Coordinates of C-alpha atoms and ligand atoms in Angstrom, one line a residue:
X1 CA -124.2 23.6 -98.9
X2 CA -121.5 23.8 -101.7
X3 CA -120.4 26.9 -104.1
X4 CA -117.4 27.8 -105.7
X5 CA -116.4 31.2 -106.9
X6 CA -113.2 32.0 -109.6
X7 CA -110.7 34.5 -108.4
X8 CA -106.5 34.7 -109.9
X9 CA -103.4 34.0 -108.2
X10 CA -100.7 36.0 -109.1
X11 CA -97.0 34.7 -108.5
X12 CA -94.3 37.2 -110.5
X13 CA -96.4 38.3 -113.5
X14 CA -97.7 34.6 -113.9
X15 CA -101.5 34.4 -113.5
X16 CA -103.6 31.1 -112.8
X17 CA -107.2 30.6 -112.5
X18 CA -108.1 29.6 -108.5
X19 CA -111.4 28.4 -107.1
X20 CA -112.3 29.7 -104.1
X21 CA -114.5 26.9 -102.4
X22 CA -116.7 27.0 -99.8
X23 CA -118.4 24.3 -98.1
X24 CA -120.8 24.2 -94.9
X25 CA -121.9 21.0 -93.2
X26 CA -123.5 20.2 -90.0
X27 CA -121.1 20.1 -87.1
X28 CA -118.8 21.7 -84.5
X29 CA -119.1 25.3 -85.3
X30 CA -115.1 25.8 -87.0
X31 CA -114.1 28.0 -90.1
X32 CA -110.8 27.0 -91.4
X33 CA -109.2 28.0 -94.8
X34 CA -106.7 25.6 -96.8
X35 CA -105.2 25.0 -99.9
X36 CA -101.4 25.7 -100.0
X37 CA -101.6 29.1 -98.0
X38 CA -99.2 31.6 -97.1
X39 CA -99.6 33.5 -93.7
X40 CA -101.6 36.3 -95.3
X41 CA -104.1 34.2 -96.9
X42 CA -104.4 32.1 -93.6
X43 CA -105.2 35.4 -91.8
X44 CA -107.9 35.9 -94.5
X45 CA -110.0 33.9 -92.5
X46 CA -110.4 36.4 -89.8
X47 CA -110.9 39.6 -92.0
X48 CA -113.6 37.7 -94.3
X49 CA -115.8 37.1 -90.8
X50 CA -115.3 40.4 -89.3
X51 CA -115.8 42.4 -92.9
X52 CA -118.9 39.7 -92.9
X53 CA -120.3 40.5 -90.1
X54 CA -120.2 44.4 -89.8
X55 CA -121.9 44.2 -93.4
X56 CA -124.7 42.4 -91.1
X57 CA -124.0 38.7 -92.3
X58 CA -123.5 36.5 -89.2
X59 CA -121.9 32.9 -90.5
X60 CA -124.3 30.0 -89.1
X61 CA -122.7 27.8 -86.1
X62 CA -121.9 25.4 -88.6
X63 CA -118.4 23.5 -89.9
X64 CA -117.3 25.8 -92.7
X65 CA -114.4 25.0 -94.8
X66 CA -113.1 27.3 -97.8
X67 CA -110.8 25.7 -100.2
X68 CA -108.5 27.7 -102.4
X69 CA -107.9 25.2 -105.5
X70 CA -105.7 23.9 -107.0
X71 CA -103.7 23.5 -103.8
X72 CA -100.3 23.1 -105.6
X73 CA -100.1 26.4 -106.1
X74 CA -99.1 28.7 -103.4
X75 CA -101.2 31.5 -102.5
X76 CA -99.6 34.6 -101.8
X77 CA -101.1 37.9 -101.5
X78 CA -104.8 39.2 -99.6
X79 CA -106.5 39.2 -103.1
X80 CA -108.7 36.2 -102.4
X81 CA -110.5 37.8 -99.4
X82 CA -113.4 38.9 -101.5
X83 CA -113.5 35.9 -103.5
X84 CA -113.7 33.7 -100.1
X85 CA -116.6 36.2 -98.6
X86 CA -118.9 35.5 -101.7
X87 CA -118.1 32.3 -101.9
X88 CA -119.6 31.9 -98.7
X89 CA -122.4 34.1 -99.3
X90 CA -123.6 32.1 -101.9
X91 CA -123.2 29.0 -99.8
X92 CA -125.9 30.6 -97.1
X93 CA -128.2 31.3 -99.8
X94 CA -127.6 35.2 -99.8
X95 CA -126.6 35.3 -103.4
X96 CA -128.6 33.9 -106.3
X97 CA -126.6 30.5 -107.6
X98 CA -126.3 31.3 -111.4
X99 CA -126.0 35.0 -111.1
X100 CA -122.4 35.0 -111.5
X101 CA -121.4 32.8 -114.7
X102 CA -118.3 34.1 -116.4
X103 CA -117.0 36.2 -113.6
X104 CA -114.1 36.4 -111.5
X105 CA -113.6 38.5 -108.2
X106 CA -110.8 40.0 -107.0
X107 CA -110.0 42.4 -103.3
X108 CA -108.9 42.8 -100.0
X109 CA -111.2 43.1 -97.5
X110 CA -110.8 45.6 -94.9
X111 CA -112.3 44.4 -90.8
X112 CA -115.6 47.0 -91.8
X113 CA -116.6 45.4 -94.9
X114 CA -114.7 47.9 -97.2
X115 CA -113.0 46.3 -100.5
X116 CA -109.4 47.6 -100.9
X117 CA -107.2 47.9 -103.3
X118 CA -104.7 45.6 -104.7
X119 CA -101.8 45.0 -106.1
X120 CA -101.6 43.4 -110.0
X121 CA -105.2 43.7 -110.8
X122 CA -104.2 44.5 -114.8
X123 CA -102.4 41.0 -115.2
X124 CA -104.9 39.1 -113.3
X125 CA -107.6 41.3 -115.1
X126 CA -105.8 40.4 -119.1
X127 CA -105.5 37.0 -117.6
X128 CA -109.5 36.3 -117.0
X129 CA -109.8 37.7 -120.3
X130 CA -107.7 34.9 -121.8
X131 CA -109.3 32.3 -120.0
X132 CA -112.9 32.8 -121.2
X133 CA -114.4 35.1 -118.4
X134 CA -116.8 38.2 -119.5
X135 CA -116.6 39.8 -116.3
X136 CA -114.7 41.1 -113.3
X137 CA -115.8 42.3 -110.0
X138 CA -112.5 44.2 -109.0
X139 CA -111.9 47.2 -105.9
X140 CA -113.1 50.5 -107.2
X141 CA -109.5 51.5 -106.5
X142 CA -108.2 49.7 -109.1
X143 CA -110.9 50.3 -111.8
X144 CA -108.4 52.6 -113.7
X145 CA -106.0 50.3 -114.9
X146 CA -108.7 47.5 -115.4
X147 CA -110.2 49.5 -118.1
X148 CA -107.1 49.1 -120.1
X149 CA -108.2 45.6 -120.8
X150 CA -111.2 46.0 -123.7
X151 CA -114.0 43.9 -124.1
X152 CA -114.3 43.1 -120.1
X153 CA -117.4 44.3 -118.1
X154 CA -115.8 45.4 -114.9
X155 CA -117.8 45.4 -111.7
X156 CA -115.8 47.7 -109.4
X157 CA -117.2 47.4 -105.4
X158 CA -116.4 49.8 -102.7
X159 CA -118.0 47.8 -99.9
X160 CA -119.0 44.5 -99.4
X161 CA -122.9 45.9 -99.4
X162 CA -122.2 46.6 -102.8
X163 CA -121.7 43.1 -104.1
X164 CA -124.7 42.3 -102.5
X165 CA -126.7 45.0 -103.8
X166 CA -125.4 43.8 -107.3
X167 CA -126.3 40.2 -107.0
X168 CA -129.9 41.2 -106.2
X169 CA -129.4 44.0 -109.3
X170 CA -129.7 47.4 -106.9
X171 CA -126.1 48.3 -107.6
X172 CA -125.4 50.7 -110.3
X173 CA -121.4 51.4 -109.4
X174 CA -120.8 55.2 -110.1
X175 CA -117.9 54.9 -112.8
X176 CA -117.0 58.1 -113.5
X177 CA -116.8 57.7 -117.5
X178 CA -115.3 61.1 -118.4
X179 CA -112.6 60.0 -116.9
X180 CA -112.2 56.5 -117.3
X181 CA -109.4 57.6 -120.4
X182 CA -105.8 55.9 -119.6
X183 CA -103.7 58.8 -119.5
X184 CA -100.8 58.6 -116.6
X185 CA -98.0 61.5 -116.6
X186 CA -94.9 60.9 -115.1
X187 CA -92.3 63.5 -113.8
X188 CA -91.0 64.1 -117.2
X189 CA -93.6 66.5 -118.0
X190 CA -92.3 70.2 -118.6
X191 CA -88.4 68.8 -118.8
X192 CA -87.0 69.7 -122.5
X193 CA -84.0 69.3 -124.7
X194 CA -84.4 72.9 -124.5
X195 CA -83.8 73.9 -121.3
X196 CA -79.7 72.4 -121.5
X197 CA -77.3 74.5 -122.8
X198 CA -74.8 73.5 -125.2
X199 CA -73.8 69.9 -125.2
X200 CA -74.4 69.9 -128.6
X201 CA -72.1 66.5 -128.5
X202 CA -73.7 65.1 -126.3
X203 CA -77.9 66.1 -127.2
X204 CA -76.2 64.3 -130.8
X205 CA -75.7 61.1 -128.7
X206 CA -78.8 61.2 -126.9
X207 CA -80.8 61.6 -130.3
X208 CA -78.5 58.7 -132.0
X209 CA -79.1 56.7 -128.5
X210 CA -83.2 56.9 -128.8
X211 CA -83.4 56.7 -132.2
X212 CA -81.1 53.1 -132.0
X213 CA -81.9 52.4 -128.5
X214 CA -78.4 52.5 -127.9
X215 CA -77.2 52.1 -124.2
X216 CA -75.2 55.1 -123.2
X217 CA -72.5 56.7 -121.4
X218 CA -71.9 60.0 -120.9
X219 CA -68.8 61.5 -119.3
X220 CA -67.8 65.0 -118.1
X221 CA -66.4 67.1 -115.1
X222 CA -69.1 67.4 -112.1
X223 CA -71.8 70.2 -112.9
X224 CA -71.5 69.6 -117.0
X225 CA -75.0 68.7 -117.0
X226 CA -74.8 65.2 -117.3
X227 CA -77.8 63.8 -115.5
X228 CA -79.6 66.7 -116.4
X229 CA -78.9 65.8 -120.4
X230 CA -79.8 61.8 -119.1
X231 CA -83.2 63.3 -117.9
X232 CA -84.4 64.3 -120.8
X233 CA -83.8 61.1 -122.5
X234 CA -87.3 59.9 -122.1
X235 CA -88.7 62.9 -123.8
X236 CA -87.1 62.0 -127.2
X237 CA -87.7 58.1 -127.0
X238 CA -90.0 56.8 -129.8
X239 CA -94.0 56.3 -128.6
X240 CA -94.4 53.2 -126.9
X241 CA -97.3 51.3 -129.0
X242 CA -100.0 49.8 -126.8
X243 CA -98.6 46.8 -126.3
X244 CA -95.6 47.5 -124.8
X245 CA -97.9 50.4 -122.9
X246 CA -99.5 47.4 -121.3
X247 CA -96.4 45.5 -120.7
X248 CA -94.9 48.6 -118.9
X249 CA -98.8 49.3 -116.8
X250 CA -98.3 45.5 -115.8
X251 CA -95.2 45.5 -113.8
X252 CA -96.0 48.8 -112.4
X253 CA -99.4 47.1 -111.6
X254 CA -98.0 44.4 -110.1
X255 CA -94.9 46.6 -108.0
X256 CA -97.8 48.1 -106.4
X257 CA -96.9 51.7 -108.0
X258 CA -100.4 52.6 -109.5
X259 CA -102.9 55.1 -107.6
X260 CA -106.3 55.1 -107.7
X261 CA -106.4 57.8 -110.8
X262 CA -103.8 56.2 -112.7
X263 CA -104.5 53.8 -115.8
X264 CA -102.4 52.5 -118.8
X265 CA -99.1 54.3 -118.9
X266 CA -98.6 55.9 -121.9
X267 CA -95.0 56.8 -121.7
X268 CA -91.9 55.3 -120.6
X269 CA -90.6 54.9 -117.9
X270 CA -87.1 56.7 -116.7
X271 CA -85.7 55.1 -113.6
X272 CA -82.8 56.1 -111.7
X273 CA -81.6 54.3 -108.9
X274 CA -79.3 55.6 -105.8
X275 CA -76.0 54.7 -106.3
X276 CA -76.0 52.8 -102.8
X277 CA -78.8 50.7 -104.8
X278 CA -78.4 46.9 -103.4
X279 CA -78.2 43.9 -105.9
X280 CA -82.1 43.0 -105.0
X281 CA -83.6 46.4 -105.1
X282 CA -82.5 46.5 -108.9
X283 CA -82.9 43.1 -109.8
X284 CA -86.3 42.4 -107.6
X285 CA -87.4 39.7 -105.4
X286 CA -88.9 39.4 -101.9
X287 CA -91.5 35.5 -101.4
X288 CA -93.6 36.8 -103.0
X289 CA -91.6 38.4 -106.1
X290 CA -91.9 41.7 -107.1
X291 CA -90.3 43.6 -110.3
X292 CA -87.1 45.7 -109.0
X293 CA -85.8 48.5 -110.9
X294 CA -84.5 46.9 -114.1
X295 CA -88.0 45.7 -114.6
X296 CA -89.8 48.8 -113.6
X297 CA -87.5 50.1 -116.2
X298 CA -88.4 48.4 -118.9
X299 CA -89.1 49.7 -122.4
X300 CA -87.5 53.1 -120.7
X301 CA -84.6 54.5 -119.7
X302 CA -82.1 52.6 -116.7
X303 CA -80.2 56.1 -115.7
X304 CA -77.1 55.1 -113.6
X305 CA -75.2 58.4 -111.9
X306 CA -72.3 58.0 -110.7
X307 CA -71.9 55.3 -112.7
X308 CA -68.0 53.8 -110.9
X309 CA -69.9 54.7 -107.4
X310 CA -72.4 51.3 -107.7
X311 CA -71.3 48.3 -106.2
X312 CA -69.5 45.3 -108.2
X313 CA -72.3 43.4 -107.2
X314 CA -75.4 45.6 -108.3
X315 CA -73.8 46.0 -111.4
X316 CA -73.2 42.3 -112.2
X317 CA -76.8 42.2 -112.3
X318 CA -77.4 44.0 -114.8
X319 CA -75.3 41.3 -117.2
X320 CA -78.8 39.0 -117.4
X321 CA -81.1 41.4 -118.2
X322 CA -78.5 43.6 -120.8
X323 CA -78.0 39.9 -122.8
X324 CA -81.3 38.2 -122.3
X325 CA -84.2 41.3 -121.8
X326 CA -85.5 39.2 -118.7
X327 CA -84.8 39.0 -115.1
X328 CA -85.3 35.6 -113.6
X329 CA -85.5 35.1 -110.0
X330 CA -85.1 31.7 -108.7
X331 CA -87.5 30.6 -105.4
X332 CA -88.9 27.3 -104.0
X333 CA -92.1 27.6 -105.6
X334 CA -90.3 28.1 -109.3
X335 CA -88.5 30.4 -111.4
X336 CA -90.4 33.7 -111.8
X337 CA -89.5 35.9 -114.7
X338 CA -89.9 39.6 -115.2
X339 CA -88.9 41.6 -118.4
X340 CA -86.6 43.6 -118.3
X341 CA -85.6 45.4 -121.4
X342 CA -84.0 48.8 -121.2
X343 CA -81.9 51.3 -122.9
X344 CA -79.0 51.8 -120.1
X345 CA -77.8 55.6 -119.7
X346 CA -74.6 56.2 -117.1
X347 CA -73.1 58.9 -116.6
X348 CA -69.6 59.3 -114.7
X349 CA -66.9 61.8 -113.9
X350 CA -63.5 61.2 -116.3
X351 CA -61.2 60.3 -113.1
X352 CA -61.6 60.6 -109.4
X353 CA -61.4 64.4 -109.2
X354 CA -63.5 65.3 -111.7
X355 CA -61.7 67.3 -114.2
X356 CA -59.9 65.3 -116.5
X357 CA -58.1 66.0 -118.9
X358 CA -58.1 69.5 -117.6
X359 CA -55.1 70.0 -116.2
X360 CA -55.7 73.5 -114.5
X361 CA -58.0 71.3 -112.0
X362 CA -56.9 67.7 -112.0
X363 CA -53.9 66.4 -110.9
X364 CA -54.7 62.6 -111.6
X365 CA -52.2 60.7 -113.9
X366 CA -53.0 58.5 -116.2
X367 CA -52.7 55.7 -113.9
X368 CA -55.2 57.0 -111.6
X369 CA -57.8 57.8 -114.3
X370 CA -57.3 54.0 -115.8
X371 CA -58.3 52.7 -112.3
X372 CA -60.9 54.8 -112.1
X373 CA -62.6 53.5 -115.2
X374 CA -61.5 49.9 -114.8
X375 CA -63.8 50.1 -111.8
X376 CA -66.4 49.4 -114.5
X377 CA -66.3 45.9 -115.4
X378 CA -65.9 44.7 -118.8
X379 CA -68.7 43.2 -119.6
X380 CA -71.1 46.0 -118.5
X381 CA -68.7 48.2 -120.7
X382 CA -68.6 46.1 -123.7
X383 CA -72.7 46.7 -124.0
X384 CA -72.5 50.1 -124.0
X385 CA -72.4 51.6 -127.5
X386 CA -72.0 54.8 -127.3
X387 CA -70.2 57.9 -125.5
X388 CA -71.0 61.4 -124.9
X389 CA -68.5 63.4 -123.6
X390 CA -69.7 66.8 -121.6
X391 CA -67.3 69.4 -121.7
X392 CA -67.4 72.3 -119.0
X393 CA -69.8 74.6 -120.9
X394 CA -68.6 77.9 -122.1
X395 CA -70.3 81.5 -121.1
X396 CA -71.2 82.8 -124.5
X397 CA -73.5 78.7 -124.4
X398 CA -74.3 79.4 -121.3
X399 CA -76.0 82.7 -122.1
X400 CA -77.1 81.9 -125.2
X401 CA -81.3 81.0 -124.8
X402 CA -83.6 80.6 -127.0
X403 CA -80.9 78.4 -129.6
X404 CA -81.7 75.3 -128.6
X405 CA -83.5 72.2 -130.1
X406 CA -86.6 71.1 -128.6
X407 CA -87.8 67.5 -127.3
X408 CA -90.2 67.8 -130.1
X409 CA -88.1 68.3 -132.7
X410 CA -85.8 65.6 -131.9
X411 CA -88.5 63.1 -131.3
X412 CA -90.2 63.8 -134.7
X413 CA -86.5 63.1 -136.3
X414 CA -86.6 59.9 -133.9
X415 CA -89.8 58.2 -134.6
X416 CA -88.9 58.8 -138.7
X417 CA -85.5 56.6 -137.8
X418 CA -87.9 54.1 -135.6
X419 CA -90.0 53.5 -138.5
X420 CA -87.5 53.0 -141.3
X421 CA -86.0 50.5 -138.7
X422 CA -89.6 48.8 -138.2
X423 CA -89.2 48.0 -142.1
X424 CA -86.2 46.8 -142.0
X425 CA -87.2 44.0 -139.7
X426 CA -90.5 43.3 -140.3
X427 CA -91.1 39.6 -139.6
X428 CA -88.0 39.1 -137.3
X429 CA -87.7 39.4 -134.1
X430 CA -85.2 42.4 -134.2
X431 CA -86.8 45.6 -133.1
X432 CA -83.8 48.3 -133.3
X433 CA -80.2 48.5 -134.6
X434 CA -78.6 48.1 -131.4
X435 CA -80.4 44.5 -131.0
X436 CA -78.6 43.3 -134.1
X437 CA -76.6 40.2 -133.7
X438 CA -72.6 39.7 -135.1
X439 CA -74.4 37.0 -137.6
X440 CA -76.8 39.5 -139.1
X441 CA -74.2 42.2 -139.2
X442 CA -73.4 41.9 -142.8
X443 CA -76.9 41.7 -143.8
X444 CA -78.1 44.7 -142.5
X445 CA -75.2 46.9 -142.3
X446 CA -73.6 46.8 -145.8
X447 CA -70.1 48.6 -145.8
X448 CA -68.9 49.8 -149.2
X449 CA -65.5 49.3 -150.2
X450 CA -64.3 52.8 -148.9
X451 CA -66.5 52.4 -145.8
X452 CA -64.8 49.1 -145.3
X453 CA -61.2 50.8 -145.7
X454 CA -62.4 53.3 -143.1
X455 CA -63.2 51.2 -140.4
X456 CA -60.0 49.0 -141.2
X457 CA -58.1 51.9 -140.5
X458 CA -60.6 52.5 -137.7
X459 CA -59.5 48.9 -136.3
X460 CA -56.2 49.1 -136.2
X461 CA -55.8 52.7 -135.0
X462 CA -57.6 52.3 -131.9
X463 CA -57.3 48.8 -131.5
X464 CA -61.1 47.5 -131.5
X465 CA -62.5 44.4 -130.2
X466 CA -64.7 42.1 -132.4
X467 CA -67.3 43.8 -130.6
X468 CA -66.1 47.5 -130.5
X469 CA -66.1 47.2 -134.3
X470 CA -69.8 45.7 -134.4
X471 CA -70.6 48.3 -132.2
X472 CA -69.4 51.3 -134.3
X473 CA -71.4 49.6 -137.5
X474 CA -74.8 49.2 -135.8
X475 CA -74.3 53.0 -134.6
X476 CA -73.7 54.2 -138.3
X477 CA -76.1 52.3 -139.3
X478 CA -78.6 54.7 -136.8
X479 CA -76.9 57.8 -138.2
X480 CA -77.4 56.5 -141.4
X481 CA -81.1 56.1 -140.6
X482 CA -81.6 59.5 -139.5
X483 CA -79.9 61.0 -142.3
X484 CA -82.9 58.8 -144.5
X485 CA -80.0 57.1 -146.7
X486 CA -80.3 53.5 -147.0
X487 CA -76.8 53.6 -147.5
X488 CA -74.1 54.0 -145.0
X489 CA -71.4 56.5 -145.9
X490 CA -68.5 57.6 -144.9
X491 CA -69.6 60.3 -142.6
X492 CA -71.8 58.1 -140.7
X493 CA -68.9 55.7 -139.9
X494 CA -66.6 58.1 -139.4
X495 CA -69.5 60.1 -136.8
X496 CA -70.0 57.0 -135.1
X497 CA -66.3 56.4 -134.6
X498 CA -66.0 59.9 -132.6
X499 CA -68.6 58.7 -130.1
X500 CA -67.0 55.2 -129.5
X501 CA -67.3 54.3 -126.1
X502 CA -64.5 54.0 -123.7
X503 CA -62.1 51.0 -122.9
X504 CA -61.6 49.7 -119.1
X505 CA -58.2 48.2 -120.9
X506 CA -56.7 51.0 -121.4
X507 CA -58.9 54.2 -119.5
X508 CA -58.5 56.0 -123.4
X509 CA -61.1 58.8 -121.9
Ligands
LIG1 ZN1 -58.6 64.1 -111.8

């Protein structure tokens, strides 16, 4: 007896339709699985029989052969177990032939007949969907993020009972629908704008940085309230639409970061990796890849501390993803590509002590402080756009409660500066200021003839680069959008000026 059964293969966030075949012929009782496996999916073998048989299905003495097809693509992963186990079902006879048109099946089995949970159920799910299937039998573990996909009929199975049950149509899975809704919170709930200080400098950075997604840098002396200010980037951002809500829900789908109650994330993500951070933990990998923190950052925040503290190496991989918006990771079986598009926040103490330039505390010369800052390279520098500056926070701010602006308030003033930018580039690929190529400079950032003496003078006083003087027009181009005037001005250029970034060249802090 013959039957086939569809399942996905997952490699990176690449999806590919896989049929799990299983045939059983008259012969020396063996039961081998093939097609391109890796030692996972060889072990499959040994769960699907055990799970089999303590559901009460004993395999006939017979030569059984599954078949994972096509076999030129590697199978990675313990997805297929379920897949393989009605495959085989069907080939005894247990499960009605036609009963399953249009459906794929995806879970691990566990040795007592249990479906578990796993990993990158939402791609594979979105990827059925493309390929013509109505329906998915997934693990009831990971029905939450399956029911981001619409128009799918999702059959979530706790044991293998079930999906026997359901073939013969005594299986009514218990979805909870109240709570079906794809709402995920992350840790930024209850931080605030509100709760720093003063800063006002740098809270006017963080609002020009979210409304432009501007990369950022902010430096002060330790205790300032730098990361604390970075923190509360995310609560300002622009809402993500659903689209990029699923493309953040995919990679956390696939990274293996989504519980049981959480479905589409609805907010984005703020990452911040340890300073002893390796070059593969932020850029991902592993045989069978998976996203590392540039990716799992994507559409967020990237918050680097201690920004001159990271190695040379982990930083240099942040060059791909800050030019391209992808991280591609070369293996034997192919290139596999995750996004990775992120607004970068660092933050970083002025010199090695801490306190400059106050000289009360610091005793660091302006050698020292220029090697401390050249411990940035270059590039990575050149891509940041803007620079707060934290200053040691004075009592009368420090007392003063109550004053401050709200995450609210600053979002509302951001998502008016995200939608005027939206217009401006409908029908391009553009989607902020700060993505804004030297070519298309002129077009949309139009300098007046006093503007343009301004950032002349601008030019040769601090002695920009080509691209410290693009940089300083696409930021006054954001102020100019929050301000509402279509316009640049003056004030914008000259704002935008006082929170250029700094210069490895010369350490100008
Ligand atoms: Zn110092």
């Amino acid at each position: 007896m013959y039957s086939y059964v569809a399942t996905l293969s997952l490699y990176g966030l690449d999806c590919k339709e896989i049929r799990a075949e299983a045939d059983m012929s008259d012969g020396l009782p063996v039961f081998e699985v093939v097609g391109f496996l890796s030692g996972e999916v060889k072990e499959a073998s040994k769960r699907v029989k055990t799970a089999l048989k303590n559901s009460g299905i004993v395999l006939p003495p017979k030569r059984i052969t599954v078949n994972l097809s096509p076999a030129y693509i590697k199978k990675c992963g313990t997805s297929y177990d379920l897949a393989i186990a009605v495959a085989l079902m069907k080939a005894m006879g247990l499960i009605p032939k036609d009963k399953d048109r249009g459906m794929a099946v995806i879970g691990e089995l566990s040795l007592s007949g249990e479906v578990k949970k796993v990993t990158g159920v939402l791609p594979m799910v979105i990827e059925a969907k493309n390929l013509g299937y109505s329906r998915c039998m997934i693990p009831m573990d990971n029905l939450k993020e399956a029911s981001c996909v619409e128009d799918m009929e999702l059959i979530p199975v706790s044991y293998l009972q079930d999906v026997i049950d359901h073939y013969h149509g005594a299986y009514v899975p218990c979805i909870d629908h109240e709570n079906t809704g794809c709402i995920c919170e992350n840790d930024t709930v209850g931080v605030d704008l509100r709760d720093v200080n003063g800063q006002e400098s740098c809270k006017r950075a963080l609002e020009i940085a979210a409304a432009g997604m501007h990369n950022i840098l902010l430096i002060g002396p330790p205790g300032s309230g730098k990361t604390m200010l970075a923190k509360r980037l995310p609560t300002i951002l622009c809402e993500p639409d659903r689209e990029e809500m699923l493309e953040i829900t995919k990679i956390y789908s696939i990274a293996g970061l989504l519980t049981a109650d959480t479905g589409l994330i609805t907010e984005r993500p703020f990452v911040s990796p340890h300073h002893t951070a390796t070059p593969i933990s932020l850029s991902g990998g592993g045989i069978n890849p998976k996203p590392g923190e540039c990716s799992l950052a994507h559409r967020g925040v990237l918050f680097l501390d201690e920004l001159p503290e990271f190695s040379r190496q982990t930083l240099e991989i942040l060059r791909q993803p800050m030019e391209d918006r992808i991280i591609s990771i070369s293996r034997q079986q192919g290139r596999c590509i995750f996004p990775a598009d992120f607004l970068l926040c660092a933050a970083m103490n002025p010199c090695k002590c801490g306190y400059y330039p106050d000289r009360t505390k610091c005793n660091c010369n302006s050698e020292d402080v220029r090697r401390y800052v050249g411990k940035i390279s270059g590039p990575l520098l050149d891509r940041i756009d803007l620079c707060g500056r934290a200053m040691r926070i004075d009592y009368k701010d420090l007392k003063q409660k109550g004053s401050n602006v709200d995450s609210k308030t600053v979002r509302m003033r951001v998502e008016k500066a995200v939608a005027i930018q939206r217009e401006r580039f409908r029908g391009t690929r553009i989607r902020f200021n700060s993505e804004i190529g030297p070519g298309d400079i002129d077009r949309y950032c139009h300098l007046g003839t006093k503007q343009e003496k301004l950032m002349k003078s601008a030019y040769e006083c601090f002695e920009l680069t080509a691209r410290g003087y693009h940089r300083i027009i696409k930021v006054a181009r954001t102020i100019a959008d929050l301000d509402g005037s279509e316009e640049i001005k003056e004030e914008h250029i000259s704002e935008a000026i006082g929170f250029r970034t700094i210069d490895g060249r010369y350490g100008n802090v």
